[in-house]
Tab-separated table of C-alpha atoms in Angstrom:
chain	number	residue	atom	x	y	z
A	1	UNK	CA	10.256	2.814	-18.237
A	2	UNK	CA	10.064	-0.457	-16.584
A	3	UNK	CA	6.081	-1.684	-16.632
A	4	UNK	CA	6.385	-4.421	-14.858
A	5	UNK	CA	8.728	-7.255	-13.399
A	6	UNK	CA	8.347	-11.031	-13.420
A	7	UNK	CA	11.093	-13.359	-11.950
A	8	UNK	CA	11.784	-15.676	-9.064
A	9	UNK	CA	11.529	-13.501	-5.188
A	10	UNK	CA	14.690	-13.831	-4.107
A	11	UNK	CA	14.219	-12.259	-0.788
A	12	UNK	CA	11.438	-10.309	1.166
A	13	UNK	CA	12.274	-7.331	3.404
A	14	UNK	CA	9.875	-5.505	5.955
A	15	UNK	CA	9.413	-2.734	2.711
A	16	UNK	CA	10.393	-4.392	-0.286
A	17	UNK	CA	11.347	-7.374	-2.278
A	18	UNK	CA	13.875	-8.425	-4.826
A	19	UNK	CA	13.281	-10.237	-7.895
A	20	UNK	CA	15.448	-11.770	-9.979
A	21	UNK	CA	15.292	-11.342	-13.379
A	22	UNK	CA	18.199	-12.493	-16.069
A	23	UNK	CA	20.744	-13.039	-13.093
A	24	UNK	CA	19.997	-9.472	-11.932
A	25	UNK	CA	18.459	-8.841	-8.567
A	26	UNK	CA	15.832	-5.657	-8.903
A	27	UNK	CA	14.611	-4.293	-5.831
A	28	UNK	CA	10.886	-3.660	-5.568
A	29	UNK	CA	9.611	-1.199	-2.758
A	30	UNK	CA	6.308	-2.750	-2.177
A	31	UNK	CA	3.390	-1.942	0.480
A	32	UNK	CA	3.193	-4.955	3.144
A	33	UNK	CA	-0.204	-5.740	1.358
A	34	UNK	CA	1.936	-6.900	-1.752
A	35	UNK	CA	4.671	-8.575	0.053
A	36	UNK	CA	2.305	-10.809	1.659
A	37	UNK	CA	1.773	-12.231	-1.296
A	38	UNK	CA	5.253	-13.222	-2.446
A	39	UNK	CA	7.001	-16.303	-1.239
A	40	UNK	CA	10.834	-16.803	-1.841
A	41	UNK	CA	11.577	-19.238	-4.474
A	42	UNK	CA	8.182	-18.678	-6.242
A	43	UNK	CA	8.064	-16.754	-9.887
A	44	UNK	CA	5.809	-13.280	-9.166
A	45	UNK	CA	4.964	-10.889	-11.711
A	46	UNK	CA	4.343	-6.951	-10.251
A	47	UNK	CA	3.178	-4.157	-12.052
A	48	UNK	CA	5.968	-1.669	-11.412
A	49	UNK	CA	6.209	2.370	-11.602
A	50	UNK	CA	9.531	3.587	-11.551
A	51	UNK	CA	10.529	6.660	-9.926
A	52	UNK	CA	13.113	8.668	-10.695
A	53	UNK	CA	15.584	11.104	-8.941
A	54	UNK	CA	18.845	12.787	-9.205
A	55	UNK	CA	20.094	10.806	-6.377
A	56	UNK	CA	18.220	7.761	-6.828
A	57	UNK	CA	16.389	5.298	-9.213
A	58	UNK	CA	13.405	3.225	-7.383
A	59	UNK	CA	10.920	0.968	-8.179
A	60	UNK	CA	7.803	0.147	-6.556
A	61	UNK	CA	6.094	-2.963	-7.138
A	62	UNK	CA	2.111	-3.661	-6.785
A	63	UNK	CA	-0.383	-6.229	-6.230
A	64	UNK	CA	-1.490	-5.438	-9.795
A	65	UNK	CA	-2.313	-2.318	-12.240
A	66	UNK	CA	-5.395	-1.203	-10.488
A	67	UNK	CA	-2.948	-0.072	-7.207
A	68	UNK	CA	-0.293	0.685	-9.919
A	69	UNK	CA	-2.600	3.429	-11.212
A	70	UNK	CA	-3.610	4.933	-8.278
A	71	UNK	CA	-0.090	5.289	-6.992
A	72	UNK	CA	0.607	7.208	-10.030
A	73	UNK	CA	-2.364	9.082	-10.066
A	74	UNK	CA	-1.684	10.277	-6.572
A	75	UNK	CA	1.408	11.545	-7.275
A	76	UNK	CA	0.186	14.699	-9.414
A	77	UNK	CA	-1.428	16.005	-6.707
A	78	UNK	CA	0.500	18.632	-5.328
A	79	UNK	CA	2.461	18.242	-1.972
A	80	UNK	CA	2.212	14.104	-2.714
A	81	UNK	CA	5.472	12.184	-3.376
A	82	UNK	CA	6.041	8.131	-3.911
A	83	UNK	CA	6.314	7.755	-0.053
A	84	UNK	CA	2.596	9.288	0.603
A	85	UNK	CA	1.417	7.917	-2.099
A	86	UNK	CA	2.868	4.449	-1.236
A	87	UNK	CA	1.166	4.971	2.283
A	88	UNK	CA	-2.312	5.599	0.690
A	89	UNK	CA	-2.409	2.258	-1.259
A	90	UNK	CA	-0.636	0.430	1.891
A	91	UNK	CA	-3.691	1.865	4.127
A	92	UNK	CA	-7.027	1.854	1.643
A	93	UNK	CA	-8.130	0.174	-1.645
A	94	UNK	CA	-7.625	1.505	-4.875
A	95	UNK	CA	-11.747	1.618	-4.812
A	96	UNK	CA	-11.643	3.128	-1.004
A	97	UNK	CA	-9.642	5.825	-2.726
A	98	UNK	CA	-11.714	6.505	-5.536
A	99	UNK	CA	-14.923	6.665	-3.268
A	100	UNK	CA	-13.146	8.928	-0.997
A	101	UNK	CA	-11.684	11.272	-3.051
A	102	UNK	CA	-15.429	11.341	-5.361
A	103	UNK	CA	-17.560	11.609	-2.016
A	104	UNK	CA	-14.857	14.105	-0.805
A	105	UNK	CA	-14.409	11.938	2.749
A	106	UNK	CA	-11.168	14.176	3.886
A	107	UNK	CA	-11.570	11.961	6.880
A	108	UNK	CA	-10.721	8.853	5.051
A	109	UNK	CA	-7.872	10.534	3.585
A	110	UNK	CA	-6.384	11.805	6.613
A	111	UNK	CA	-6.343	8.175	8.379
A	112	UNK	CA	-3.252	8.007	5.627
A	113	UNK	CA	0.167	8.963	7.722
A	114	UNK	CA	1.287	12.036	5.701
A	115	UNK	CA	-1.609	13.398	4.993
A	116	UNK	CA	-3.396	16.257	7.399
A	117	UNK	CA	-6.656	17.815	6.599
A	118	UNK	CA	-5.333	20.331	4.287
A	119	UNK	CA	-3.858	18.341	2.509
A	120	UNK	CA	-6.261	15.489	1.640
A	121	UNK	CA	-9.021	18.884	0.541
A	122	UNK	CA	-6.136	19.175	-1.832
A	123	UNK	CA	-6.000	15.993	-2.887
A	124	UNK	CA	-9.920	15.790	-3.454
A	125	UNK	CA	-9.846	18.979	-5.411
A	126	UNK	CA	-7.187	18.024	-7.616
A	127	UNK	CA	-7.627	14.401	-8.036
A	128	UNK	CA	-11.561	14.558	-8.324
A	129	UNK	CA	-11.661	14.548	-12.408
A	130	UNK	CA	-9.143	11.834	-12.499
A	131	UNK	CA	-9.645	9.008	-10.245
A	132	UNK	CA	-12.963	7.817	-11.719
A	133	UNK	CA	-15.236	6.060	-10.111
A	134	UNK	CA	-15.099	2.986	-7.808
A	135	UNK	CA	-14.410	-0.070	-10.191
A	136	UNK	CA	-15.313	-3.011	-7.688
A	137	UNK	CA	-12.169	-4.675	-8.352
A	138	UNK	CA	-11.373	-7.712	-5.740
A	139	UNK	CA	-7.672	-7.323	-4.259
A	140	UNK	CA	-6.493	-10.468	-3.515
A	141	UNK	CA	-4.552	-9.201	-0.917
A	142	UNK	CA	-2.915	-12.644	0.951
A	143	UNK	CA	-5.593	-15.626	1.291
A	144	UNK	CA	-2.761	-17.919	1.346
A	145	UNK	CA	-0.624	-16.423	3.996
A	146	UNK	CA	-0.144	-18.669	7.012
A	147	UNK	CA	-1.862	-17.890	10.552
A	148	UNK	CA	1.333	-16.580	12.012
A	149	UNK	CA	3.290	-14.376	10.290
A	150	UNK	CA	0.657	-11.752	9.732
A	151	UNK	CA	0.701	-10.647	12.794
A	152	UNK	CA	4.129	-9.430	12.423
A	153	UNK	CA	3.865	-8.270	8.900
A	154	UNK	CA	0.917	-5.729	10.090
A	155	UNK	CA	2.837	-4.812	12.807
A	156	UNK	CA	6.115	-4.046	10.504
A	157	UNK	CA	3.789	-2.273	8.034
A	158	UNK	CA	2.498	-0.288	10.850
A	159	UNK	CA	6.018	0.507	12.254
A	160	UNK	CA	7.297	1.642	8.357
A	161	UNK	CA	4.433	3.832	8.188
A	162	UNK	CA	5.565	5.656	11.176
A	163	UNK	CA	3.366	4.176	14.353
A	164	UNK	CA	5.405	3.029	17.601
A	165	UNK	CA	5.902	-0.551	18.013
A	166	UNK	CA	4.012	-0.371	21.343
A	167	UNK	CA	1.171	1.500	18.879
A	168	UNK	CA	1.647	-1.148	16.146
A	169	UNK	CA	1.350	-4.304	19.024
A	170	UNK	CA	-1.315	-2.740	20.829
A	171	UNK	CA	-3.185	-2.207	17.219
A	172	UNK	CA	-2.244	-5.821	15.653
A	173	UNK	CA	-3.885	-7.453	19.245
A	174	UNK	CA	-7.309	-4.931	18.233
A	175	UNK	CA	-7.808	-6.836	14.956
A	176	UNK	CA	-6.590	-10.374	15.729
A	177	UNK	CA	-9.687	-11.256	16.193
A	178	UNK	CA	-11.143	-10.384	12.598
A	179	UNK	CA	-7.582	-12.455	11.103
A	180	UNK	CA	-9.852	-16.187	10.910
A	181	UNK	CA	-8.274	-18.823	9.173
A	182	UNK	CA	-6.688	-17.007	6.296
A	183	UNK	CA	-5.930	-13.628	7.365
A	184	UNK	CA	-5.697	-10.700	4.636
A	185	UNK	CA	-3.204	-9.099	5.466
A	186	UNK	CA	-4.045	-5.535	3.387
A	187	UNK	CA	-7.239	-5.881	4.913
A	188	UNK	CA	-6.039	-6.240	8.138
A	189	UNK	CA	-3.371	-3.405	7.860
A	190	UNK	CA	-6.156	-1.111	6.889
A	191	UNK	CA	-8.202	-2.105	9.945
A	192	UNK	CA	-4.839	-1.669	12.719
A	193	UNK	CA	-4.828	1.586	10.904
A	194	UNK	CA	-8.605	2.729	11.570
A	195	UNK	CA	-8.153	1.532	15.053
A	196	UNK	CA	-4.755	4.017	15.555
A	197	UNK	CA	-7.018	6.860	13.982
A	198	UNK	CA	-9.248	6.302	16.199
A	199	UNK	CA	-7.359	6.160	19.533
C-alpha cells in the first residue's frame, strides 16, 4: 500500500490535489483543511491511505499521520465508509475526535454530515477501545494562507460536504470575523460547521 506521497502539487481542486511524482500525476482526495496547505509548484509530502474498490482505486491524502490514523480508525466502525470518515477529519481534530468518542459526546459526532444520532452511539461503542486518548497534537492547519481565498475554500468545503451555497455563504460571513490576519482554514471550517448545526 502506498504510505505516503511526496512530489511537486501540480494542481489543487475544491476536493483533492495531484502530485506529481516520477512524471506521474497521483490524485490525492484531501479534506479542504489539507489543501489549504498546498501551493502549486511547491514539493508536499502527505501521509496517504489508500482505498480500495472493485470499481475504483483512491487515495486520500492528510495533513499528517495523526489525521491519517483516525481516518482509518473510523472506518472499522460499522456503517462508516472513506466519505464519512473523510467528513469527520474535514469537520473536528483528530484530538476533538478522540475526546468525543472517550467522553461519549454523540452531539459532537452528529455535527459530522453523515452521521445521525444512531449512528455516532455506534461509533462511540465501537471505536471507544481504539481511539486512545487525546494526544494534544498541534494541526497546523493553514497559517500561511492568504486573507482571501479562505473564504472561498470554507465555503467549497462546506458545499462538498453537502450544505447549500446560500448555507455555506451565510455560514463563511458567521466566522469571518474570527479569520484575523492568518486565517486557519480547518479551524475555520469546523467553526462554519458548528454555526450550520446550530441554525
Amino acid at each position: 500500500m502506498i504510505a505516503f506521497v511526496r512530489g511537486e502539487v501540480a494542481a489543487v481542486t475544491l476536493n483533492s490535489a495531484v502530485l506529481e511524482v516520477g512524471g506521474v500525476g497521483l490524485e490525492l482526495m484531501c479534506t479542504p483543511g489539507t489543501l489549504a496547505t498546498l501551493r502549486v509548484g511547491r514539493t508536499a509530502t502527505l501521509p496517504t491511505s489508500m482505498v480500495v474498490r472493485e470499481d475504483s482505486l483512491t487515495i486520500f491524502g492528510f495533513v499528517d499521520d495523526d489525521e491519517k490514523q483516525i481516518f482509518e480508525i473510523a472506518q472499522t466502525a460499522s456503517g462508516v465508509g472513506p466519505k464519512v470518515a473523510q467528513a469527520i477529519v474535514a469537520v473536528m481534530s483528530p484530538d476533538d475526535v478522540r475526546r468525543a468518542i472517550t467522553t461519549e459526546d454523540v452531539k459532537a459526532l452528529t455535527r459530522v454530515p453523515g452521521i445521525g444520532q444512531k449512528g455516532a452511539q455506534r461509533i462511540i461503542l465501537e471505536l471507544k477501545d481504539r481511539v486512545g486518548p487525546p494526544v494534544g497534537v498541534h494541526h497546523p492547519a493553514a497559517a500561511a494562507t492568504p486573507a482571501a481565498p479562505w473564504r472561498d475554500q470554507v465555503q467549497q468545503g462546506l458545499i462538498g460536504l453537502g450544505w447549500s451555497a446560500k448555507e455555506s455563504e451565510k455560514a463563511v460571513d458567521a466566522v469571518a470575523p474570527e479569520a484575523g490576519d492568518t486565517p486557519d482554514v480547518g479551524a475555520l471550517l469546523r467553526a462554519a460547521l458548528r454555526t450550520l448545526s446550530k441554525a
